[in-house]
Structures are given as C-alpha cells and as structure tokens.
Short mmCIF file of C-alpha atoms and ligand atoms in Angstrom, two decimals:
data_model
loop_
_atom_site.label_atom_id
_atom_site.label_comp_id
_atom_site.label_asym_id
_atom_site.label_seq_id
_atom_site.Cartn_x
_atom_site.Cartn_y
_atom_site.Cartn_z
CA MET A 1 -7.63 20.74 0.08
CA GLN A 2 -4.38 22.43 0.83
CA SER A 3 -3.36 25.94 -0.20
CA SER A 4 -0.33 26.62 -2.38
CA ALA A 5 1.36 28.39 0.53
CA VAL A 6 1.16 25.24 2.65
CA ILE A 7 2.50 23.13 -0.22
CA ASN A 8 5.37 25.60 -0.66
CA GLU A 9 6.18 25.20 3.01
CA ALA A 10 6.15 21.41 2.57
CA VAL A 11 8.57 21.76 -0.38
CA GLN A 12 10.89 23.83 1.81
CA THR A 13 10.67 21.23 4.59
CA LEU A 14 11.71 18.52 2.13
CA ARG A 15 14.59 20.68 0.84
CA ASP A 16 15.74 21.22 4.42
CA GLY A 17 15.92 17.45 4.93
CA GLY A 18 12.65 17.18 6.87
CA LEU A 19 9.78 14.71 6.54
CA VAL A 20 6.37 15.58 5.08
CA ALA A 21 3.33 13.29 5.07
CA PHE A 22 1.19 13.73 1.96
CA PRO A 23 -1.89 12.20 0.37
CA THR A 24 -1.71 9.89 -2.63
CA GLU A 25 -4.62 8.18 -4.37
CA THR A 26 -3.69 4.90 -2.62
CA VAL A 27 -2.66 5.71 0.99
CA TYR A 28 -0.82 8.58 2.69
CA GLY A 29 2.96 8.56 2.26
CA LEU A 30 5.74 9.69 4.59
CA GLY A 31 7.97 11.68 2.27
CA ALA A 32 11.63 12.68 2.23
CA ASP A 33 14.11 13.93 -0.38
CA ALA A 34 15.30 10.84 -2.29
CA LYS A 35 18.76 12.45 -2.67
CA ASN A 36 19.29 13.09 1.04
CA PRO A 37 20.65 10.07 2.98
CA GLU A 38 20.07 11.69 6.38
CA ALA A 39 16.42 12.45 5.57
CA ILE A 40 15.94 8.86 4.34
CA LYS A 41 17.38 7.59 7.62
CA GLN A 42 14.76 9.61 9.50
CA ILE A 43 11.99 7.77 7.63
CA PHE A 44 13.28 4.38 8.77
CA ILE A 45 13.57 5.66 12.35
CA ALA A 46 10.08 7.24 12.35
CA LYS A 47 8.46 4.08 10.97
CA GLY A 48 10.55 1.63 12.98
CA ARG A 49 11.27 -0.07 9.66
CA PRO A 50 14.35 -2.27 9.07
CA SER A 51 16.89 -0.40 6.95
CA ASN A 52 17.10 -3.13 4.30
CA HIS A 53 13.47 -2.64 3.23
CA PRO A 54 13.53 -0.54 0.06
CA LEU A 55 11.42 2.58 -0.49
CA ILE A 56 9.44 3.75 -3.52
CA VAL A 57 10.63 6.91 -5.29
CA HIS A 58 7.71 9.19 -6.23
CA LEU A 59 8.08 11.38 -9.31
CA ALA A 60 6.04 14.21 -10.77
CA ALA A 61 4.20 13.46 -13.98
CA PRO A 62 4.80 16.36 -16.35
CA ASP A 63 1.91 18.76 -16.53
CA LYS A 64 0.75 17.99 -20.05
CA PHE A 65 -2.59 17.12 -21.50
CA ASP A 66 -1.41 14.70 -24.11
CA GLN A 67 0.09 11.79 -22.18
CA THR A 68 1.76 10.42 -25.29
CA GLN A 69 3.87 13.57 -25.53
CA ILE A 70 5.46 13.08 -22.14
CA ASP A 71 9.14 12.30 -22.32
CA TRP A 72 9.35 9.68 -19.61
CA VAL A 73 12.69 8.47 -20.92
CA ALA A 74 14.37 11.78 -20.00
CA LEU A 75 12.53 11.98 -16.68
CA LEU A 76 13.53 8.50 -15.65
CA ALA A 77 17.12 8.69 -16.92
CA PRO A 78 18.59 9.75 -13.53
CA TRP A 79 16.89 6.85 -11.74
CA VAL A 80 16.78 3.88 -14.07
CA ARG A 81 19.56 2.04 -15.92
CA ASP A 82 17.50 1.04 -18.92
CA LEU A 83 13.92 1.45 -19.92
CA SER A 84 12.37 -1.35 -21.97
CA GLU A 85 9.57 -1.05 -24.51
CA GLU A 86 7.33 -2.91 -22.09
CA ALA A 87 8.11 -0.47 -19.30
CA LEU A 88 7.15 2.46 -21.52
CA LYS A 89 3.88 0.78 -22.43
CA LEU A 90 3.00 0.35 -18.75
CA ILE A 91 4.06 3.91 -17.93
CA ASN A 92 2.09 5.46 -20.76
CA ALA A 93 -0.99 3.46 -19.86
CA PHE A 94 -0.99 3.88 -16.07
CA TRP A 95 1.07 6.88 -14.91
CA PRO A 96 0.21 8.96 -13.05
CA GLY A 97 -1.66 6.30 -11.07
CA PRO A 98 -1.47 3.46 -8.55
CA LEU A 99 1.22 1.40 -10.30
CA THR A 100 4.79 1.01 -9.02
CA LEU A 101 7.48 -0.34 -11.33
CA VAL A 102 10.77 -1.91 -10.22
CA PHE A 103 13.77 -1.28 -12.49
CA LYS A 104 17.52 -1.85 -12.41
CA LYS A 105 18.69 1.27 -10.63
CA GLY A 106 20.75 4.12 -12.06
CA LYS A 107 24.22 4.73 -10.60
CA SER A 108 23.33 7.78 -8.55
CA VAL A 109 20.36 6.19 -6.76
CA LEU A 110 21.22 6.03 -3.05
CA ASN A 111 21.73 2.62 -1.45
CA GLU A 112 19.94 3.96 1.61
CA LEU A 113 16.68 4.00 -0.33
CA THR A 114 17.05 0.69 -2.15
CA GLY A 115 17.99 -1.26 0.95
CA GLY A 116 21.29 -2.09 -0.78
CA GLN A 117 19.58 -3.76 -3.76
CA ASP A 118 20.51 -2.97 -7.37
CA THR A 119 16.89 -2.20 -8.23
CA VAL A 120 14.68 0.81 -7.58
CA ALA A 121 10.89 1.09 -7.29
CA ILE A 122 9.27 4.15 -8.89
CA ARG A 123 5.78 5.53 -9.23
CA ALA A 124 4.03 8.74 -10.26
CA PRO A 125 1.02 9.19 -7.95
CA SER A 126 -2.08 10.81 -9.41
CA HIS A 127 -3.36 12.68 -6.35
CA PRO A 128 -3.33 16.41 -7.22
CA ILE A 129 -1.63 17.42 -3.94
CA ALA A 130 1.06 14.77 -4.40
CA GLN A 131 1.58 16.02 -7.96
CA GLU A 132 1.78 19.66 -6.93
CA LEU A 133 4.25 18.82 -4.17
CA LEU A 134 6.43 16.75 -6.51
CA ARG A 135 6.34 19.27 -9.34
CA LYS A 136 7.35 22.12 -7.06
CA PHE A 137 10.00 20.05 -5.31
CA LYS A 138 11.53 19.17 -8.72
CA GLY A 139 13.02 15.90 -7.53
CA GLY A 140 12.25 12.40 -6.35
CA VAL A 141 10.51 11.91 -3.02
CA VAL A 142 10.79 8.57 -1.24
CA ALA A 143 7.56 7.73 0.54
CA PRO A 144 6.56 4.58 2.34
CA SER A 145 3.03 4.41 3.68
CA ALA A 146 2.85 6.81 6.64
CA ASN A 147 2.28 4.22 9.36
CA ARG A 148 4.47 2.58 11.98
CA PHE A 149 6.04 -0.62 10.61
CA GLY A 150 3.57 -3.52 10.38
CA LYS A 151 0.52 -1.37 11.16
CA VAL A 152 -2.51 -0.46 9.05
CA SER A 153 -1.72 2.11 6.33
CA PRO A 154 -3.32 5.54 6.77
CA THR A 155 -6.00 6.76 4.38
CA SER A 156 -6.65 10.17 5.96
CA ALA A 157 -4.55 12.99 7.40
CA ALA A 158 -6.02 12.29 10.86
CA ASP A 159 -4.85 8.65 10.60
CA VAL A 160 -1.29 9.86 9.96
CA ARG A 161 -1.36 12.25 12.92
CA HIS A 162 -2.72 9.50 15.13
CA GLU A 163 0.01 7.12 13.98
CA PHE A 164 2.88 9.43 14.99
CA GLU A 165 1.24 11.25 17.90
CA GLY A 166 3.67 12.22 20.60
CA MET A 167 6.61 10.76 18.63
CA LEU A 168 7.17 13.10 15.77
CA ASP A 169 6.23 16.69 15.04
CA LEU A 170 5.25 15.95 11.48
CA MET A 171 3.94 18.20 8.74
CA VAL A 172 0.86 16.48 7.25
CA LEU A 173 -0.71 17.71 4.02
CA ASP A 174 -4.45 17.05 4.10
CA GLY A 175 -5.93 15.76 0.86
CA GLY A 176 -9.03 14.13 2.29
CA ASP A 177 -9.72 10.40 2.17
CA CYS A 178 -7.67 8.29 -0.26
CA GLU A 179 -9.71 7.07 -3.19
CA VAL A 180 -8.10 3.70 -3.91
CA GLY A 181 -7.51 2.81 -0.26
CA ILE A 182 -4.89 0.06 -0.66
CA GLU A 183 -1.26 0.45 -1.75
CA SER A 184 -0.18 0.52 -5.39
CA THR A 185 0.24 -2.59 -7.51
CA ILE A 186 3.98 -3.39 -7.78
CA ILE A 187 5.40 -4.94 -10.96
CA ASP A 188 9.03 -6.02 -11.18
CA LEU A 189 10.59 -5.27 -14.56
CA SER A 190 14.18 -5.61 -13.38
CA SER A 191 14.79 -9.17 -14.51
CA GLY A 192 14.70 -8.07 -18.14
CA ASP A 193 12.32 -10.30 -20.00
CA LYS A 194 9.29 -10.83 -17.78
CA ALA A 195 7.00 -8.55 -15.79
CA ILE A 196 6.34 -10.07 -12.35
CA LEU A 197 3.61 -9.10 -9.89
CA LEU A 198 5.19 -8.34 -6.49
CA ARG A 199 2.17 -6.78 -4.75
CA PRO A 200 -1.44 -6.98 -5.99
CA GLY A 201 -3.38 -3.72 -6.01
CA SER A 202 -6.24 -2.02 -7.78
CA ILE A 203 -4.56 -2.35 -11.19
CA THR A 204 -4.76 -6.06 -12.05
CA PRO A 205 -2.70 -8.20 -14.47
CA SER A 206 -5.77 -8.56 -16.74
CA GLU A 207 -6.24 -4.80 -16.91
CA ILE A 208 -2.55 -4.39 -17.73
CA PHE A 209 -2.79 -7.02 -20.45
CA ALA A 210 -5.96 -5.49 -21.87
CA LYS A 211 -4.48 -1.98 -22.05
CA THR A 212 -0.88 -2.76 -23.06
CA GLY A 213 -0.62 -6.37 -24.24
CA VAL A 214 2.04 -6.92 -21.54
CA LYS A 215 1.65 -10.21 -19.71
CA VAL A 216 2.25 -10.01 -15.97
CA TYR A 217 3.38 -13.21 -14.27
CA GLN A 218 2.70 -14.33 -10.72
CA PRO A 219 5.99 -14.83 -8.80
CA GLY A 220 5.54 -18.62 -8.71
CA GLU A 221 5.08 -18.80 -12.50
CA VAL A 222 8.51 -17.50 -13.43
CA LYS A 223 11.53 -19.69 -13.87
CA SER A 224 15.07 -18.39 -13.79
CA GLY A 225 17.32 -20.79 -15.68
CA ASN A 226 15.91 -24.16 -14.75
CA GLU A 227 14.80 -23.18 -11.28
CA VAL A 228 11.67 -21.56 -10.06
CA THR A 229 12.62 -18.22 -8.53
CA VAL A 230 11.87 -18.12 -4.84
CA ASP A 231 14.37 -15.42 -3.94
CA LEU A 232 12.22 -12.36 -4.56
CA PRO A 233 13.38 -8.88 -3.78
CA ARG A 234 12.66 -7.83 -0.22
CA VAL A 235 9.17 -6.45 -0.07
CA SER A 236 8.05 -5.65 3.45
CA GLY A 237 4.46 -5.99 2.31
CA SER A 238 5.37 -9.58 1.49
CA LEU A 239 6.02 -10.42 5.13
CA LYS A 240 3.14 -12.46 6.45
CA ALA A 241 2.26 -10.08 9.26
CA HIS A 242 1.55 -6.64 7.90
CA TYR A 243 -1.19 -4.05 7.82
CA ALA A 244 -2.34 -5.33 11.20
CA PRO A 245 -4.85 -4.04 13.76
CA THR A 246 -4.39 -4.61 17.49
CA THR A 247 -7.79 -6.32 17.86
CA PRO A 248 -7.76 -10.00 16.78
CA LEU A 249 -9.11 -10.25 13.22
CA ARG A 250 -10.32 -13.44 11.52
CA LEU A 251 -11.96 -14.29 8.20
CA TYR A 252 -15.06 -16.47 7.89
CA ALA A 253 -16.01 -18.64 4.94
CA PRO A 254 -19.34 -17.91 3.18
CA GLY A 255 -22.21 -18.81 5.50
CA ARG A 256 -19.87 -19.91 8.30
CA VAL A 257 -19.98 -16.97 10.65
CA LEU A 258 -21.43 -19.04 13.49
CA ASP A 259 -18.55 -21.51 13.20
CA ALA A 260 -16.09 -18.64 13.42
CA LEU A 261 -17.87 -17.34 16.48
CA SER A 262 -17.93 -20.67 18.23
CA GLU A 263 -14.16 -20.86 17.89
CA PHE A 264 -14.14 -17.84 20.16
CA PRO A 265 -16.54 -18.89 22.89
CA ASP A 266 -15.79 -16.26 25.55
CA ILE A 267 -19.18 -15.40 26.94
CA LYS A 268 -18.23 -11.82 27.65
CA SER A 269 -16.74 -11.04 24.28
CA ARG A 270 -17.93 -8.29 22.01
CA VAL A 271 -17.59 -9.18 18.34
CA ALA A 272 -17.88 -6.99 15.24
CA VAL A 273 -18.91 -9.01 12.18
CA ALA A 274 -18.51 -7.50 8.75
CA VAL A 275 -21.29 -8.62 6.41
CA TRP A 276 -21.61 -8.18 2.63
CA ASP A 277 -24.13 -5.52 1.68
CA SER A 278 -25.50 -8.02 -0.84
CA GLU A 279 -26.51 -10.45 1.91
CA SER A 280 -29.52 -10.31 4.11
CA SER A 281 -28.92 -10.21 7.84
CA LEU A 282 -26.99 -13.11 9.29
CA VAL A 283 -29.46 -14.20 11.98
CA LEU A 284 -26.84 -13.94 14.66
CA ASP A 285 -29.40 -14.09 17.44
CA ASP A 286 -28.85 -17.84 17.42
CA HIS A 287 -25.57 -17.30 19.16
CA PRO A 288 -26.38 -16.54 22.77
CA SER A 289 -22.96 -16.24 24.30
CA THR A 290 -21.57 -13.21 22.53
CA ASP A 291 -22.45 -9.57 22.01
CA VAL A 292 -22.37 -9.42 18.22
CA GLU A 293 -22.81 -6.40 16.00
CA GLU A 294 -22.98 -6.38 12.23
CA VAL A 295 -21.03 -3.93 10.11
CA ILE A 296 -22.02 -3.73 6.45
CA VAL A 297 -19.19 -3.92 3.87
CA SER A 298 -19.39 -3.39 0.12
CA SER A 299 -19.48 -6.40 -2.20
CA ASP A 300 -17.88 -4.29 -4.93
CA PRO A 301 -14.09 -4.83 -4.79
CA THR A 302 -13.19 -1.21 -5.63
CA THR A 303 -15.45 0.23 -2.94
CA PHE A 304 -14.40 -2.46 -0.46
CA ALA A 305 -10.72 -1.59 -1.02
CA SER A 306 -11.34 2.13 -0.66
CA ARG A 307 -12.82 1.57 2.81
CA LEU A 308 -10.84 -1.42 4.08
CA TYR A 309 -8.18 0.39 6.13
CA ARG A 310 -10.73 2.96 7.31
CA SER A 311 -12.92 0.13 8.67
CA LEU A 312 -10.00 -1.71 10.25
CA ARG A 313 -8.76 1.44 12.00
CA ASP A 314 -12.22 2.45 13.18
CA LEU A 315 -13.10 -1.03 14.42
CA ASP A 316 -9.72 -1.24 16.14
CA GLN A 317 -10.55 1.93 18.08
CA GLN A 318 -13.96 0.69 19.20
CA GLY A 319 -12.78 -1.85 21.76
CA TRP A 320 -14.11 -5.09 20.20
CA ASP A 321 -12.67 -8.38 21.41
CA LEU A 322 -12.77 -9.84 17.93
CA ILE A 323 -13.38 -8.59 14.39
CA LEU A 324 -14.70 -11.02 11.76
CA PHE A 325 -14.54 -10.25 8.05
CA PRO A 326 -15.99 -12.35 5.22
CA GLU A 327 -13.44 -14.10 3.02
CA PRO A 328 -13.23 -12.17 -0.24
CA PRO A 329 -14.50 -14.17 -3.23
CA ALA A 330 -12.14 -15.76 -5.75
CA GLY A 331 -11.08 -13.57 -8.68
CA GLU A 332 -8.26 -11.27 -9.56
CA GLU A 333 -10.21 -8.10 -8.78
CA TRP A 334 -10.21 -9.25 -5.14
CA ASP A 335 -6.50 -10.19 -4.96
CA GLY A 336 -5.40 -6.84 -3.51
CA VAL A 337 -7.87 -6.84 -0.63
CA ARG A 338 -7.52 -10.59 0.00
CA ASP A 339 -3.76 -10.10 0.32
CA ARG A 340 -4.15 -7.19 2.80
CA LEU A 341 -6.88 -8.93 4.83
CA GLN A 342 -4.93 -12.17 5.16
CA ARG A 343 -1.83 -10.34 6.37
CA ALA A 344 -3.90 -8.19 8.70
CA CYS A 345 -5.35 -11.38 10.26
CA PHE A 346 -1.96 -12.93 10.68
CA GLY A 347 -0.46 -9.92 12.41
CA SER A 348 -3.53 -8.90 14.41
CA GLY A 349 -3.93 -9.05 18.16
CA PRO A 350 -2.35 -7.21 21.07
CA SER A 351 0.98 -8.94 20.57
CA SER A 352 1.15 -8.03 16.87
CA SER A 353 4.40 -6.16 17.41
CA ASN A 354 5.95 -9.48 18.47
CA HIS A 355 5.06 -11.33 15.30
CA ASP A 356 7.64 -11.94 12.59
CA ASN A 357 7.14 -8.55 11.05
CA ASN A 358 10.56 -7.14 11.69
O1 LIG B 401 0.72 3.04 -2.84
C1 LIG B 401 1.89 2.99 -2.46
O2 LIG B 401 2.77 2.37 -3.07
C2 LIG B 401 2.23 3.77 -1.17
C3 LIG B 401 2.09 5.26 -1.45
C4 LIG B 401 2.51 6.11 -0.27
O3 LIG B 401 2.78 5.60 -2.61
N1 LIG B 401 3.57 3.46 -0.73
C5 LIG B 401 3.89 2.27 -0.19
O4 LIG B 401 5.19 2.24 0.30
O5 LIG B 401 3.11 1.35 -0.08
P1 LIG B 401 5.69 1.11 1.32
O6 LIG B 401 7.11 1.47 1.62
O7 LIG B 401 4.76 1.03 2.45
O8 LIG B 401 5.67 -0.16 0.45
C6 LIG B 401 6.54 -0.21 -0.65
C7 LIG B 401 6.80 -1.61 -1.03
C8 LIG B 401 7.55 -2.33 0.05
O9 LIG B 401 6.92 -3.56 0.26
C9 LIG B 401 8.93 -2.44 -0.53
O10 LIG B 401 9.62 -3.56 -0.03
C10 LIG B 401 8.65 -2.52 -2.01
O11 LIG B 401 7.63 -1.60 -2.19
N2 LIG B 401 9.83 -2.12 -2.79
C11 LIG B 401 10.44 -0.93 -2.79
N3 LIG B 401 11.53 -0.95 -3.57
C12 LIG B 401 11.61 -2.19 -4.08
C13 LIG B 401 12.53 -2.85 -4.94
N4 LIG B 401 13.59 -2.24 -5.42
N5 LIG B 401 12.30 -4.14 -5.24
C14 LIG B 401 11.21 -4.77 -4.75
N6 LIG B 401 10.31 -4.21 -3.91
C15 LIG B 401 10.51 -2.94 -3.58
MG1 LIG B 402 3.57 0.14 3.90
#
C-alpha cells in the first residue's frame, strides 16, 4: 500500500498537469486532470491512442457510511446534463465500483476527453488508493487503462512500469494486484429511455436488474425509430483487436485441444495450453510433435477474470510459440472474459500492432 505522502505527491503531479498511474479494482489507470487539455493530450500520446477515442472520468465517492445519503446529483452536476431516475438507481447500487455510465455531457466537459462526442463516461472506482487520490485531488481524473493502445491491460504496478519502460518517466502508485482483473462494465444511458450495454464486465445485466429493476439491453436489441442502431459510440474496446498479447493465442472448444494443436503442426513449437481446474489432465502425450505444457485456469468466472490479464502477460513473456485457452462456457457471467479473450485472440501475434486496432 502507498503512504499518504506518496499520494499527496501524486495529487501535486496531477495538479501540475502530469500523468499518474494508479490502481483501481478493475485494472490500473493512467490518470490526468480531466480539466487540463494539455495533460489529456499527453495520455493519448503515451498510449498511442487515436484522439477520437473517449476517456472515462473518475470521480471520488464521498466518504460517507450511508450510501443513500450521498448527494450524487450535486457531485455529477458539473459533468452531466441530466440525471435520470434510472441513472441514480444504478449509481446508488453500484458506486463506488466497477460500473461506468455514459451520460449526455455537461457544457464544461472538454472535447479532448470525449473524443468530440456529446456524451461523457463516468465512474467512481472503489479501490482505496484510487479513492484517496481522487478525494485529495478534488476533481475528475481521466484514466484509460495504463497500457499501450491495443495491448493487454495492466493489473499490477510492475505491469504498468513494464508497459512504459524507457518511454515515459511515470509516477506509478502501487496498490497490489487488481481484484476484478477486467475493465468496468459500461452502460450507455445517454439515449434517454434505454440502458444499453457497451462493454461487458464483472457487473452483469442480470445483477443490475436484480438490484435496481433497471433492464439493460444488448446493443443489437435496441431500435432507434424504426431502425436497429448500429452506430454505437466509439468504444476502443469494441474494436476487434484489443487486449492482445504478442504470442499467437487461440481458443479451443471443449474436448478439442488436439484439433487445435494439429492446426499448428510445427514440430518445434512450444505450446502453453490452459486447462480448466475442474478437468482432469488432457492426455496431451498423444500429440508427439509439440512440446506442450498445461497451465491450470479457474472454472469460476470471477477468479478467472481476476487472473486473465496476469496469465496472458506472464505467458507472453515465457516465449511460447502458441497459447491455447479453453472457450469460456455460455452464460452472462462469462461474457466479460469471453469478450476480452476473443479480442485478445484476434489481435495476438507478433504483427498485432498492424491489425485494425488503430
Ligand atoms: O475499468 C475501467 O473502466 C478502466 C479503469 C482504469 O477505470 N478504464 C478503462 O479505460 O478501461 P479505457 O480508456 O481503457 O476504456 C474506456 C472505454 C473505451 O472503450 C472508450 O471508448 C469507452 O470507455 N468510452 C469512454 N467514453 C465514452 C463515451 N462517451 N461513450 C461511449 N464509450 C465511451
Ligand atoms: Mg483500455
């Protein structure tokens, strides 16, 4: 954990227009003052991210025990044009926590952070260091995941340092390993009547419905006028290639690991195969041509998510020729990790920087 003195220094760095990487419960963020256009520009440069990809504004949750007493309306007034009943239900149920909400933006919200859109994404992270930083800073902090564009998000301070090594002399607050392990769920409330899921995460539509009675629609389910909306706001996580390791990564269907291996018949290749902890060993000895090693992964979706990026980063460092992961089972509780794994596969491989992720 980080001392108050170090957090005070981070606050000063943000006030001076600098960047600070900090832990959240989901992944580490690369933070800058949301009111400082120059600082925001530095984030896009550091990440190598296109300037029309909007950032999430992180806000402090007031330090009160009784959540229902928190005046979110006043806190959000500078950022959000109007706050619906539904929005307040979601906020009261899930903030601080891994839920990002997209609203119509308030007038003073900088175009630099919204990528020129008339909406703004906001969340209150629950990690105690993030909260202390935000409370002391007394303002909004924009923070994308602290990785280079298209790469695997960092879930430890060492990951962040590794990501920007030799490029950027970055202050990194160390809050240990991130608990959730994949980025926040994003819900779009900006169209007025319907809540739409833009990015699946650990908080699922069923959990939202159970706790608030608010129905969350999948993007394909919502019609605008007579047409199905296909023109979603720009979400860089919605690009096919994202969260990608440099080693080729593929998924295998249940029981089909040998098929996946035979599609990659290089006799000299070294393959890491992730295997559910609930399954007995895969009997890979049958496959003579490759050097195969099993890596056990959790069959519990929450635990799997918390370790996914850690495993991908570690495996990527170990010099395998191929990484195989099991296809996550059907079911909403797996949507977040399925989404990240599919994108990671698509963008993986040594040429990942050449894929359509810019
Ligand atoms: O868990 C998280 O959300 C992490 C931690 C650091 O808070 N942050 C994060 O930021 O994942 P980033 O920039 O890597 O991803 C934010 C996503 C992007 O896909 C972005 O396009 C989307 O949020 N986004 C931001 N503002 C938006 C808006 N106004 N409308 C739609 N999508 C938006
Ligand atoms: Mg990201």
